[in-house]
Coordinates of C-alpha atoms in Angstrom, one line a residue:
X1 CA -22.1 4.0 -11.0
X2 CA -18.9 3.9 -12.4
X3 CA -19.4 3.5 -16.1
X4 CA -16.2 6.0 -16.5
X5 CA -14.0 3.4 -15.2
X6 CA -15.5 0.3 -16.5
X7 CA -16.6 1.0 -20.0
X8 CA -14.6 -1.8 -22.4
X9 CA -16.3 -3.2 -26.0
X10 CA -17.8 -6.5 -25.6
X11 CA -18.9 -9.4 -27.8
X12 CA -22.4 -9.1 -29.2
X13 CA -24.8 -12.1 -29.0
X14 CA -24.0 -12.7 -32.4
X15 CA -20.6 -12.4 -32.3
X16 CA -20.4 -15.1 -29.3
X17 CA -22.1 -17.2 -30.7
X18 CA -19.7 -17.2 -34.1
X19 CA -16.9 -17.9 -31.9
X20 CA -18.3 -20.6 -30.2
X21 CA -18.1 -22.4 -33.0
X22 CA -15.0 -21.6 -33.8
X23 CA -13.6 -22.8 -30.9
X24 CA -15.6 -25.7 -31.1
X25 CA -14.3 -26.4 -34.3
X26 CA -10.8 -25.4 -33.6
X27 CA -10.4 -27.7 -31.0
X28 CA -11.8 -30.9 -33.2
X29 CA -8.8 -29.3 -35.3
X30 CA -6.6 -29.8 -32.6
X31 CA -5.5 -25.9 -34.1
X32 CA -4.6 -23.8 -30.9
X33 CA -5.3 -20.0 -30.9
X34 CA -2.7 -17.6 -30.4
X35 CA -3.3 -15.5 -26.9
X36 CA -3.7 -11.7 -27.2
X37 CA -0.4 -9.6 -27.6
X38 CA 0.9 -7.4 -25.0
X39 CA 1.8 -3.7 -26.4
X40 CA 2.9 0.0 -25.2
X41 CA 1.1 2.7 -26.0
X42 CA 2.3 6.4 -25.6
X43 CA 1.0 9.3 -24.4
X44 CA 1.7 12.6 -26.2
X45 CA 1.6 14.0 -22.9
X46 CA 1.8 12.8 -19.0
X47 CA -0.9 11.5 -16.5
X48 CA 0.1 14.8 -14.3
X49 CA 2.2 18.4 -14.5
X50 CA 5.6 18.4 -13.3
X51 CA 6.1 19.6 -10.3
X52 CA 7.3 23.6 -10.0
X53 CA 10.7 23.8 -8.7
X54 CA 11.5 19.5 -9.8
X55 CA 14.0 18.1 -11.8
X56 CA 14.7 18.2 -15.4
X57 CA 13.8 14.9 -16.5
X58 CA 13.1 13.0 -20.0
X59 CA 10.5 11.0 -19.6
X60 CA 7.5 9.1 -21.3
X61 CA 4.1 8.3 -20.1
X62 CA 2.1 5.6 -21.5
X63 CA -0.1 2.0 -21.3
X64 CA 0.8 -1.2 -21.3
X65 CA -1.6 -3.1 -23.4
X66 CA -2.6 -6.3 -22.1
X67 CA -5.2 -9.1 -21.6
X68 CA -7.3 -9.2 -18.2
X69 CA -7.1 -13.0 -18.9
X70 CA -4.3 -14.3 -20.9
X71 CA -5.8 -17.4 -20.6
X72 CA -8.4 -16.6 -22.8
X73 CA -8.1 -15.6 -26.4
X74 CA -11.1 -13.4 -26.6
X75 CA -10.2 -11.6 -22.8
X76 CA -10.5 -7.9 -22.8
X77 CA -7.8 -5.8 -23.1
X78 CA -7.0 -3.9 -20.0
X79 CA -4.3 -1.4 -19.7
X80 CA -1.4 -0.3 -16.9
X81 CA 0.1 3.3 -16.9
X82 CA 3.7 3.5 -16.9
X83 CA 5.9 6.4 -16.2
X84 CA 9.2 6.6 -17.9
X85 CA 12.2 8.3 -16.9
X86 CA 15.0 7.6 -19.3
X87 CA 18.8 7.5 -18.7
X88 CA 21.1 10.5 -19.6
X89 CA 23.1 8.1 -21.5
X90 CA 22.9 5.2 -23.7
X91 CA 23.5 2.2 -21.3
X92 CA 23.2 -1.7 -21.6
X93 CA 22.3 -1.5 -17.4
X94 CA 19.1 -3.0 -16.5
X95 CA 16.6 -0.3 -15.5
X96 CA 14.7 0.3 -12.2
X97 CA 11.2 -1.0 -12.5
X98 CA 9.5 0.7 -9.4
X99 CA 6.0 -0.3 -7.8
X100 CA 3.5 1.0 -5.1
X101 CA 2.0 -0.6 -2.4
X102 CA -1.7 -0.1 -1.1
X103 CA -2.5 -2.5 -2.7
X104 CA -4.4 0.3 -5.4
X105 CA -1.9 3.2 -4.7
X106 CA 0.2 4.4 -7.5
X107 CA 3.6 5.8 -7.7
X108 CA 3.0 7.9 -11.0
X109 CA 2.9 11.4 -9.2
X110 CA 4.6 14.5 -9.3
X111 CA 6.3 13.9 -6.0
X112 CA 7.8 10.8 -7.7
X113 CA 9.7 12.8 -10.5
X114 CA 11.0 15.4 -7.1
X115 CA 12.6 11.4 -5.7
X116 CA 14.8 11.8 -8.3
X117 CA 16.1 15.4 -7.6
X118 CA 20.2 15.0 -8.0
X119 CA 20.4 15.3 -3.6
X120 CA 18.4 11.9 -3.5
X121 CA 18.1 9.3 -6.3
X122 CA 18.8 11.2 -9.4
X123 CA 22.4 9.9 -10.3
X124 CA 20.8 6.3 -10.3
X125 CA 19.7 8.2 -13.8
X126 CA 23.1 8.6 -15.0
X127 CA 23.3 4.7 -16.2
X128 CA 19.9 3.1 -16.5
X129 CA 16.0 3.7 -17.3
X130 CA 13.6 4.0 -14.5
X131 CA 10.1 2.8 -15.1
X132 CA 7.1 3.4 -12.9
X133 CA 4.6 1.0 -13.6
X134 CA 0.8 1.2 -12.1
X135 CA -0.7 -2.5 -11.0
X136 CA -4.1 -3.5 -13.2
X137 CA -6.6 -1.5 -11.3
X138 CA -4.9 0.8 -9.9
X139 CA -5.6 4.7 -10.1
X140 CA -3.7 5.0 -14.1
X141 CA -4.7 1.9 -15.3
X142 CA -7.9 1.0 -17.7
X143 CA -10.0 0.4 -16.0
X144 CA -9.3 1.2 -12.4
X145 CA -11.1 -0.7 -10.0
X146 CA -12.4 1.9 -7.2
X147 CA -15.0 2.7 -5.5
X148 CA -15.9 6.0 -5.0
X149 CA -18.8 6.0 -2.4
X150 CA -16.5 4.4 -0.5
X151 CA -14.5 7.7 0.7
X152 CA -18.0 9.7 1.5
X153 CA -18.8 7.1 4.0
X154 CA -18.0 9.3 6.8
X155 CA -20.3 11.8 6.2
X156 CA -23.2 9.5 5.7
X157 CA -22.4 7.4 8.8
X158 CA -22.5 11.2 11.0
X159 CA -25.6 11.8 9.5
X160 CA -27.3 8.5 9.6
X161 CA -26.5 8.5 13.4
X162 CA -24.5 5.1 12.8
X163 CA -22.8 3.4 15.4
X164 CA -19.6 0.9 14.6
X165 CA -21.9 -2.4 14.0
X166 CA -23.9 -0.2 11.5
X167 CA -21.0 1.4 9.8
X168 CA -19.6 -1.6 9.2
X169 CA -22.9 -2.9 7.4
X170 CA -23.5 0.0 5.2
X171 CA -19.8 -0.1 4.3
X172 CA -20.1 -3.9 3.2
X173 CA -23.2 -2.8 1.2
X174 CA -21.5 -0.4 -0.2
X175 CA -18.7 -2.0 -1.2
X176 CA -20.9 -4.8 -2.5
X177 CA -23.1 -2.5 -4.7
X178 CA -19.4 -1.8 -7.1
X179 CA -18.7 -5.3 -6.9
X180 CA -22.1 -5.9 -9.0
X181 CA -21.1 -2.9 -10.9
X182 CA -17.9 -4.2 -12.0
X183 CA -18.8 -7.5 -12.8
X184 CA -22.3 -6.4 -15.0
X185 CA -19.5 -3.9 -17.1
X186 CA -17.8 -7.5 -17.7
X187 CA -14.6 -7.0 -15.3
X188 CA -13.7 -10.6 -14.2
X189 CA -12.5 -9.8 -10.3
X190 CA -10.7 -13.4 -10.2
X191 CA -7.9 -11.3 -12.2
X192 CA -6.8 -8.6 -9.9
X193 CA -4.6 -11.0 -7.8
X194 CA -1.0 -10.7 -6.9
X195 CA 0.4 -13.7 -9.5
X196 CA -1.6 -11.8 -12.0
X197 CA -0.6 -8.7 -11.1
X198 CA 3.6 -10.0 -11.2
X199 CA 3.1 -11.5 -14.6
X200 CA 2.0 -8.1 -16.1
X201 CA 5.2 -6.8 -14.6
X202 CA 7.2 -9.2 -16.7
X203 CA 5.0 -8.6 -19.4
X204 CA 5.9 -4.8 -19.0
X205 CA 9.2 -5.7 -19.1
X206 CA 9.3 -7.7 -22.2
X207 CA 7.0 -5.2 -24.6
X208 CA 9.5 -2.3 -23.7
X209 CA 12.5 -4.1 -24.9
X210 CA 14.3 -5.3 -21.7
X211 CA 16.4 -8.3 -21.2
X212 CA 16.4 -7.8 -17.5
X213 CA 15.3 -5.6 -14.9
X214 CA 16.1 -4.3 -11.0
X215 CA 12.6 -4.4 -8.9
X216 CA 12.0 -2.0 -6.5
X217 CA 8.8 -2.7 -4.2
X218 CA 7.4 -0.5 -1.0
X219 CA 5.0 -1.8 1.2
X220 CA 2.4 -4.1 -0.6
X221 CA 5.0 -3.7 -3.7
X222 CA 7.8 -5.3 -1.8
X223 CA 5.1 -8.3 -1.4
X224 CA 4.2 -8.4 -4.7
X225 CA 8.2 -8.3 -5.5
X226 CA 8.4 -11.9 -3.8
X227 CA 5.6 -13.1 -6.2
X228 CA 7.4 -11.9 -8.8
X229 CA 10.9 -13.6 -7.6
X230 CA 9.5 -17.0 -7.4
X231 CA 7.6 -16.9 -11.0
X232 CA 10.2 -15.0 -13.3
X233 CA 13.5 -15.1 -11.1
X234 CA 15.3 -15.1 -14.7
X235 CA 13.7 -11.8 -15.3
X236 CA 16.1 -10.1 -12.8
X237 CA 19.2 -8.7 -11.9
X238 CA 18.6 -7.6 -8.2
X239 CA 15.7 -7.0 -6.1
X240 CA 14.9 -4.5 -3.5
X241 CA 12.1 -4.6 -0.8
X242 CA 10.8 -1.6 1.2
X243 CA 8.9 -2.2 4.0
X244 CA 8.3 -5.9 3.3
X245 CA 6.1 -8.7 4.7
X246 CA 6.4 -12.5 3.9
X247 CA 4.3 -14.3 2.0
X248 CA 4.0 -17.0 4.8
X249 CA 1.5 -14.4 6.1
X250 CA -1.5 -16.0 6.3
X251 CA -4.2 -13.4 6.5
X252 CA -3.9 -9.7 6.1
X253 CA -4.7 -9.0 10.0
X254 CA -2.6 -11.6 11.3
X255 CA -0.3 -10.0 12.7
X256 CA -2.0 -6.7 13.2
X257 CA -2.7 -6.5 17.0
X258 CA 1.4 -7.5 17.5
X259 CA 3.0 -5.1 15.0
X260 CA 1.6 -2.0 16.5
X261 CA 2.1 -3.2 20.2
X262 CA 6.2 -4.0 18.8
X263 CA 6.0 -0.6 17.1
X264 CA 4.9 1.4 20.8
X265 CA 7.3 -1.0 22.6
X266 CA 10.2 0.4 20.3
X267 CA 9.2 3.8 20.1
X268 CA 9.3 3.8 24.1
X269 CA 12.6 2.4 24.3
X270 CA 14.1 5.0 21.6
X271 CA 12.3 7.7 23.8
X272 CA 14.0 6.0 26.9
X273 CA 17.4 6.5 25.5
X274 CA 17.0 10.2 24.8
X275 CA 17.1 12.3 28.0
X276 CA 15.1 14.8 27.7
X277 CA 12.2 12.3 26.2
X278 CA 13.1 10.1 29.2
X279 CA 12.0 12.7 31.6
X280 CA 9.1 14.0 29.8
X281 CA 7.3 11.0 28.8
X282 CA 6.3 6.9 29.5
X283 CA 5.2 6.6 25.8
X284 CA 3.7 2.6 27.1
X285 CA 2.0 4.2 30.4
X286 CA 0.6 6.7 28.1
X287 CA -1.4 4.8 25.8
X288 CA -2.5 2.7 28.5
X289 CA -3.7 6.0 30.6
X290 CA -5.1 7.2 27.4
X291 CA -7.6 3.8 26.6
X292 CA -8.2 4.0 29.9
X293 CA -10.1 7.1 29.8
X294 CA -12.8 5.3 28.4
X295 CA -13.4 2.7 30.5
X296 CA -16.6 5.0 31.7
X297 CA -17.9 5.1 28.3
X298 CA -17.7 7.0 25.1
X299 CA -16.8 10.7 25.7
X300 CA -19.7 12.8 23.5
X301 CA -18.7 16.2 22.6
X302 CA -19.6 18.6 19.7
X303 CA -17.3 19.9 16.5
X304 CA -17.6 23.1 15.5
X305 CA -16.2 23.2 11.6
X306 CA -14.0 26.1 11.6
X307 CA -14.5 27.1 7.9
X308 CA -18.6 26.9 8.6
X309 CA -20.2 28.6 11.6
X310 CA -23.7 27.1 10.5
X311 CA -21.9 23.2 10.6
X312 CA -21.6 21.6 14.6
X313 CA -21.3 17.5 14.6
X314 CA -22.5 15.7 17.5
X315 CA -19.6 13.4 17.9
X316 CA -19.8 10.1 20.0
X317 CA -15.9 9.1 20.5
X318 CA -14.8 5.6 21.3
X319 CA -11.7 3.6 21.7
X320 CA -11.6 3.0 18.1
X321 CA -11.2 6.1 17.5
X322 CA -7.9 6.8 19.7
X323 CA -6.8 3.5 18.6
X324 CA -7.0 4.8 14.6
X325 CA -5.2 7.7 15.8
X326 CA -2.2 6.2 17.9
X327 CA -1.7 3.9 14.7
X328 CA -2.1 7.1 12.3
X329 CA 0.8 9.1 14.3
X330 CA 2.8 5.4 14.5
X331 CA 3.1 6.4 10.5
X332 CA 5.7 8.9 8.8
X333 CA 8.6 10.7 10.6
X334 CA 6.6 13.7 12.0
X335 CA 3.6 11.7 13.4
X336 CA 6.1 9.5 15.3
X337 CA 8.2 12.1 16.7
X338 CA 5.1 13.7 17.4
X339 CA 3.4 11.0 19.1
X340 CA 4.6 11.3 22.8
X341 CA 3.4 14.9 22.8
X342 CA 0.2 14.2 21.6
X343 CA -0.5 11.5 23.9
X344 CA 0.5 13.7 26.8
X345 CA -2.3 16.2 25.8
X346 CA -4.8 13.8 25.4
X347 CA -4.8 12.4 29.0
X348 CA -3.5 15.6 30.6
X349 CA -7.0 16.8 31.3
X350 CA -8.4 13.7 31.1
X351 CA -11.7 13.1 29.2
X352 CA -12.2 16.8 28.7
X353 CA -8.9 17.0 26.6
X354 CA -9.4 13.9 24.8
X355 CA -12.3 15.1 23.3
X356 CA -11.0 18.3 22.7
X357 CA -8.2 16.7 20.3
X358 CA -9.8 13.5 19.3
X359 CA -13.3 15.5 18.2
X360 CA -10.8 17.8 16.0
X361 CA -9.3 15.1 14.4
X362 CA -12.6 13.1 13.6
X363 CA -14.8 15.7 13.0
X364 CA -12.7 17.7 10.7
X365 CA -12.1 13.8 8.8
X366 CA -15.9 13.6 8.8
X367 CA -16.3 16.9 6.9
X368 CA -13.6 16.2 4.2
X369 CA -15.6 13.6 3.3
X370 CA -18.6 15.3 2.4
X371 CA -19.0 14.7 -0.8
X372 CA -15.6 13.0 -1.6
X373 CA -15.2 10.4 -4.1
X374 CA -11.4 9.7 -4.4
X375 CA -8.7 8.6 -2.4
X376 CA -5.5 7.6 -2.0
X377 CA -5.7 3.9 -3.2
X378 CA -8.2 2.1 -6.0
X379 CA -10.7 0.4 -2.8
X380 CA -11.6 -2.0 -5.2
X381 CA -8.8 -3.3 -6.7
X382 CA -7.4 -3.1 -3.1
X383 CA -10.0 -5.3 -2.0
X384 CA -9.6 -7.4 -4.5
X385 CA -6.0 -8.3 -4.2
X386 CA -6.1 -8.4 -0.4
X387 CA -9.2 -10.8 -0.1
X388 CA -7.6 -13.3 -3.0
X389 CA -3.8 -13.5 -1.6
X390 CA -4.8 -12.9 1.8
X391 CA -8.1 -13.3 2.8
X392 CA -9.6 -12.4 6.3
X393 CA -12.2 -15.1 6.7
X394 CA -12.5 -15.8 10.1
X395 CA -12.1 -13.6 13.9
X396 CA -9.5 -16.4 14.7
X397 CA -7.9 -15.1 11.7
X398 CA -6.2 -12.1 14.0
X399 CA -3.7 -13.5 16.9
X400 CA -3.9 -11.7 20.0
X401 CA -1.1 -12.4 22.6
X402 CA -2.2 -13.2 25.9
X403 CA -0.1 -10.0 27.2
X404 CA -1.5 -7.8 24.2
X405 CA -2.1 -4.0 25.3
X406 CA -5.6 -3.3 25.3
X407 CA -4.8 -0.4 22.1
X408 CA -3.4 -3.6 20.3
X409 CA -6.5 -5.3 20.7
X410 CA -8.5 -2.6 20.3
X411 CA -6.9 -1.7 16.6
X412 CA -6.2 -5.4 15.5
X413 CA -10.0 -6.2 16.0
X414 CA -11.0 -2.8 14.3
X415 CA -8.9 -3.6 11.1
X416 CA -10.1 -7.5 11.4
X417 CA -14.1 -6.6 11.5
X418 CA -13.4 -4.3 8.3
X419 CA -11.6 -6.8 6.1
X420 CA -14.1 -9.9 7.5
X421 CA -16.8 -7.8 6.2
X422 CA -15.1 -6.5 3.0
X423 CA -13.8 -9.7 1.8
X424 CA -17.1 -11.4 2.4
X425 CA -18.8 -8.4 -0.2
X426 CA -15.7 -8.8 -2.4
X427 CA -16.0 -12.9 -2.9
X428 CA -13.2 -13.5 -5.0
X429 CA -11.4 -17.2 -5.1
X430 CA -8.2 -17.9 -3.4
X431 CA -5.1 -17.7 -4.7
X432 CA -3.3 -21.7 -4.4
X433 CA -1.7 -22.3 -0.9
X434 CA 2.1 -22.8 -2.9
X435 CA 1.6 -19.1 -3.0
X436 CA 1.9 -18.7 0.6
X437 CA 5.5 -20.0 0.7
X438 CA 8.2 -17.7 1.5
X439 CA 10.7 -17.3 -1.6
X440 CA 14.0 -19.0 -1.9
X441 CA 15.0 -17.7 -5.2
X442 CA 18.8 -17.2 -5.7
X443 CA 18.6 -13.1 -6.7
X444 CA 20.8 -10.5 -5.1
X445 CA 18.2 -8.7 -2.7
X446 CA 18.3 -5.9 -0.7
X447 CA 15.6 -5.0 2.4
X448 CA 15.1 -1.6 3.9
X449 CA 13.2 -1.8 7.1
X450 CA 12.6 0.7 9.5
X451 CA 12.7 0.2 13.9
X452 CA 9.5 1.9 14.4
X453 CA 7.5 0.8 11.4
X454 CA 4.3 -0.4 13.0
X455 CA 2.8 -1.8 9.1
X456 CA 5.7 -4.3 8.3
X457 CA 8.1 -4.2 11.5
X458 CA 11.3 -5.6 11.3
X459 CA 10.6 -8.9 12.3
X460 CA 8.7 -9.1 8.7
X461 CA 11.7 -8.1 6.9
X462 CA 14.1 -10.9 8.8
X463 CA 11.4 -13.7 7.9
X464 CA 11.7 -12.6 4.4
X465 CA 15.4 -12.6 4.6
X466 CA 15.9 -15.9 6.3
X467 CA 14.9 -17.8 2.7
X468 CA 16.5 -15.8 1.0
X469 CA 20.3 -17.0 0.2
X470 CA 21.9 -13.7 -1.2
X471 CA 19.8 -11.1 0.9
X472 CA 21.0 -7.8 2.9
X473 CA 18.7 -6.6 5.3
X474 CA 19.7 -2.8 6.6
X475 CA 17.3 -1.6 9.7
X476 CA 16.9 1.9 10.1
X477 CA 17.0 2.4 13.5
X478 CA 14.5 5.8 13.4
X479 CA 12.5 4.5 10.3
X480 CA 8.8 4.0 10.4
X481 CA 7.0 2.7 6.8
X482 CA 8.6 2.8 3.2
X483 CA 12.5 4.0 3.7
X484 CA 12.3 5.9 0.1
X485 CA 8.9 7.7 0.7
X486 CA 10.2 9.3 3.8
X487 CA 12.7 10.4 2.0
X488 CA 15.8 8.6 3.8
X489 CA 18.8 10.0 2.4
X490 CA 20.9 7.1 3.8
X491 CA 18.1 4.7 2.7
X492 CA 18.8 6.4 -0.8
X493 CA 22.4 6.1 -0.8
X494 CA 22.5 2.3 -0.1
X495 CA 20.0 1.5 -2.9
X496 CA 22.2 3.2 -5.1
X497 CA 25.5 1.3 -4.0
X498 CA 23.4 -1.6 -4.5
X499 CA 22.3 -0.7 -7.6
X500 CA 26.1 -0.5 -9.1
X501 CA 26.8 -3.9 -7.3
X502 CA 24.2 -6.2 -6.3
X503 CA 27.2 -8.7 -5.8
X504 CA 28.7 -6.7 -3.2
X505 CA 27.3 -5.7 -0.1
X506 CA 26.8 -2.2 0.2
X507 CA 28.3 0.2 2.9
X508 CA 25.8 1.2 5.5
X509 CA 27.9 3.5 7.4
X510 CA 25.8 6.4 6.6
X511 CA 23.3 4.5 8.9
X512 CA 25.5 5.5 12.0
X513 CA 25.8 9.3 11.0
X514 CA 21.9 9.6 10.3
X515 CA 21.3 12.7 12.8
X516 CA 18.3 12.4 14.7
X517 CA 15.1 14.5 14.5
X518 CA 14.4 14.2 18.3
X519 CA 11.2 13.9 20.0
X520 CA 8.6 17.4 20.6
X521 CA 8.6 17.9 23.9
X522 CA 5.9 19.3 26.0
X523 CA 7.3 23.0 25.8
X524 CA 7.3 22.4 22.1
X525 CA 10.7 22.3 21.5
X526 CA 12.6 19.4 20.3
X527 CA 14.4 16.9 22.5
X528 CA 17.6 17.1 20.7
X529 CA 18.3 20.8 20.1

C-alpha cells in the first residue's frame, strides 16, 4: 500500500543469523559496537520551486542521515529533510533551527522561504543560518509515515451511507490496515515519539557543525521544544515557543472541550468592546441559537457540486458538523473575524439557512476527497507521536466542566472518540511518566501566544511559563494559532529583538500599535472602517 514510502534494505536470513553470532560473541568479549553515525546528505536541488515573486535566498536542501534506533547497531537508517537558508555573512551567531507542528506537518514550503521576505523576518538573515528541519516521518523525511486512504475517507463514508459510529469504525480500520503495512516493511512505530524525535534535532545540530542553536517551535513544535529543553538544555542559546502547550498535559483531548469554550468566551468579549460588533452580534447567544437548531434532529438537505451538474449528495447534517465548523472559523485571522457573520447567517433562517451553508461546506469537503490521497500532515506519524506522548485511552480522558456550552461538548467529545479509536489502531508504548513534567531548564525563552487561539489558549502558554525561570510570555491580544504563520508583523519584530538578546527582554510596544482588522459585519463591511 505504501511501498513508496516504506521501502528500506533489510538483513537477509543469512545475514541475521551471521550477526547473531557476532553479537553473541562480542558480548562474551565484553567488545562494545559502535552505534550507526549520523550524516548530511545534499540535494543538488530543493524539495520544492521557489516561489514567483519571493526572496533571493542561498539555501541548501538535504537529509539528515540517521538511525531509527540508535539503540541498535544494525537499526535502519532513516532520513530527515532539512532546508537551509544561509546567512549573508560569515557569523559565529548560533542559527535558527525552526520546526512544525501537526505533529506530521512540515515547514519546508515555498511559503516558508516568502517568511523571510526583508518586510518580515529576513534581517534575522543578516547574522546567522536558519535551518528548517522536518521531524522523522514527516512529509520530507525517509520514510514518511502517512496514510493515504486516510484523506479519501470522506467520499467513502457519503457513499457507503455511514453514519458517525460507522465512520469512526472504518476509519480505525483504516488506519489499522497502514499500521500492518508499516510494521511488515520493518518500520519500528515505538520510534516516532517526541524524545526521539528531540534527539534527532540535536543530532541535526551536531552533523552540520554547530556548537549551539536558537529553537523555534509552533504548535506541536513548541511542545516538542520543551522535550528538547529538558534533554539537551546545553545545546542552546535561547528558545522560542509559538502557540505552546505544557507537557503536564496529560492526554491530547484534555483540555479540548475548555479551550474552544475560553476561545468563544474571548472572541465575545473582543466583539463586545468594538461598537459596531456590539450592536450587530452576541457571538455566545449565537452558537448557542445555532446548536440549538438541532435539537429537532439532523437537518437533511441535498449538495449540488457546482463544477458537476450530474453530482447531488444527500447530506444528513448534525451537530458535529457545526461544531467542526465553529472550531474551523475559531482558526487563522480571516475565519475569526469572520466568525460572527457566519453564525448570524446560519441561524437567521433557522434550519433552512443552516443547511444552506453547512451542506456547502460539507459537501464541497466530501468531493475534494474523492480520490485524495495527501494532506496537510503525515496521519501516521501523527498518530504515532500523539498516541505515545499523549495517549487518549479512556472517555474520562476529556474534562467537561459542569457549565460547559453544549458546542464545547459537542466538539471535545468529537475529537476524543477519533483519537480513542485511533490510538487504540495505532498501539504504540508510552512514553515514561518523567516526560509529563513541565520543564524547568534555565534557557532564555520567549512565548508567543495569541487571545483568541482556541488550539493552545493562553492559559497553555502561562503554565509553560510558570517553570520556566528566564521566560517572556507576550499575548497577542487579536491572535488566534501560531503568531509567525499568520504572519504577525509585531510577533516578527519581537522574535527578532530576542534573537539579538535573549538576555534582555525585548520591547513589545509594537503590541499596542497593532491596528485591528475589525469584525465583517452583516452589511459586509468591516466594523472598524
Amino acid at each position: 500500500m505504501m511501498n513508496r514510502h516504506f521501502c528500506r534494505c533489510r538483513f537477509s536470513v543469512v545475514t541475521q543469523l551471521t550477526l547473531g553470532i557476532t553479537i553473541f560473541v562480542a558480548a562474551m568479549a565484553d567488545v562494545p559496537f559502535a552505534k550507526a553515525q549520523v550524516s548530511v546528505e545534499t540535494l543538488d536541488s530543493c524539495f520544492f520551486d521557489d516561489p514567483e515573486g519571493g526572496p533571493s535566498l542561498e539555501k541548501e536542501c538535504g537529509y539528515i542521515v540517521l538511525p531509527e534506533n540508535p539503540d541498535r547497531f544494525d537499526s535502519p537508517e532513516i532520513k530527515l529533510g532539512y532546508l537551509r537558508l544561509r546567512a549573508r555573512s560569515d557569523t559565529s551567531e548560533a542559527p535558527l533551527f525552526m520546526l512544525a507542528g501537526g505533529p506530521g506537518q512540515s515547514l519546508i514550503a515555498p511559503e516558508t522561504l516568502l517568511l523571510f521576505a526583508d518586510g518580515f523576518l529576513g534581517p534575522i538573515l543578516n547574522n546567522r543560518d536558519v535551518v528548517i528541519l522536518d521531524q522523522r516521518g514527516a512529509p520530507n523525511a525517509v520514510p514518511t509515515l502517512d496514510c493515504p486512504e486516510m484523506y479519501g475517507l470522506p467520499w467513502e463514508i457519503q457513499d457507503r451511507e455511514l453514519d458517525e459510529a460507522g465512520a469512526l469504525e472504518v476509519g480505525r480500520q483504516v488506519l489499522a490496515d497502514c499500521v500492518t503495512s508499516a510494521r511488515t516493511e520493518g518500520i519500528d512505530l515505538a520510534q516516532y515519539n517526541s524524545v526521539r524525535i528531540a534527539a534527532d534535532v540535536d543530532a541535526a545540530r551536531q552533523a552540520m557543525g554547530y556548537e549551539q542553536i536558537v529553537y523555534y517551535g509552533a504548535s506541536y513544535g513548541s511542545q516538542l521544544g520543551q522535550h528538547f529543553m529538558r534533554d539537551f538544555p546545553d545545546s542552546l542559546k535561547a528558545v522560542v515557543l509559538d502557540g505552546a502547550n505544557s507537557l503536564s498535559r496529560k492526554s491530547w483531548v484534555q483540555e479540548r472541550a475548555r479551550d474552544a469554550d475560553v476561545a468563544i468566551q474571548k472572541l465575545a468579549a473582543i466583539c463586545d468592546a468594538d461598537g459596531k460588533c456590539a450592536e450587530a452580534y452576541d457571538v455566545v447567544g449565537m452558537v448557542d441559537q445555532a446548536i440549538a437548531l438541532f435539537d429537532a434532529g439532523p437537518i437533511i438537505t441535498t449538495y449540488q457540486d457546482p463544477g458537476d451538474p450530474g453530482l447531488q449528495l444527500e447530506l444528513t447534517l448534525t451537530q458535529t458538523d457545526l461544531a467542526g465548523l465553529i472550531f474551523g472559523f475559531q482558526t487563522g485571522q480571516i475565519g475569526i473575524h469572520s466568525l460572527p457573520a457566519v453564525l448570524d447567517a446560519i441561524i437567521a433562517d433557522g434550519r433552512a439557512s443552516a443547511a444552506t451553508i453547512l451542506s456547502e461546506q460539507k459537501g464541497a469537503a466530501i468531493v475534494a476527497s474523492r480520490g485524495a490521497t495527501q494532506g496537510g500532515s503525515a496521519m501516521l506519524m501523527h498518530m504515532a507521536v500523539v498516541c505515545s506522548d499523549d495517549p487518549v485511552t479512556s472517555a474520562d480522558d476529556l474534562i467537561i466542566d459542569p457549565d460547559a456550552s453544549t458546542y464545547a461538548r459537542i466538539f471535545g467529545q468529537t475529537v476524543l472518540e477519533e483519537y480513542l479509536e485511533y490510538c487504540a489502531a495505532v498501539d504504540v508504548p508510552s512514553l515514561p511518566e518523567d516526560t509529563d513534567v513541565d520543564v524547568t531548564t534555565e534557557v532564555s525563552t520567549l512565548i508567543l501566544a495569541g487571545d483568541l487561539d482556541a488550539r493552545t489558549p493562553v492559559i497553555r502558554s502561562e503554565l509553560v511559563a510558570a517553570t520556566l525561570p528566564r521566560a517572556t510570555l507576550v499575548e497577542f491580544p487579536e491572535g488566534t494559532h501560531v503568531q509567525l504563520g499568520e504572519i504577525n508583523q509585531c510577533a516578527g519584530q519581537i522574535l527578532q529583538a530576542f534573537l539579538a538578546d535573549p538576555n534582555v527582554t525585548p520591547d513589545t510596544g509594537c503590541i499596542a500599535e497593532k491596528p485591528r482588522l475589525g469584525f465583517v459585519l452583516p452589511d459586509g463591511t468591516i466594523s472598524n472602517d
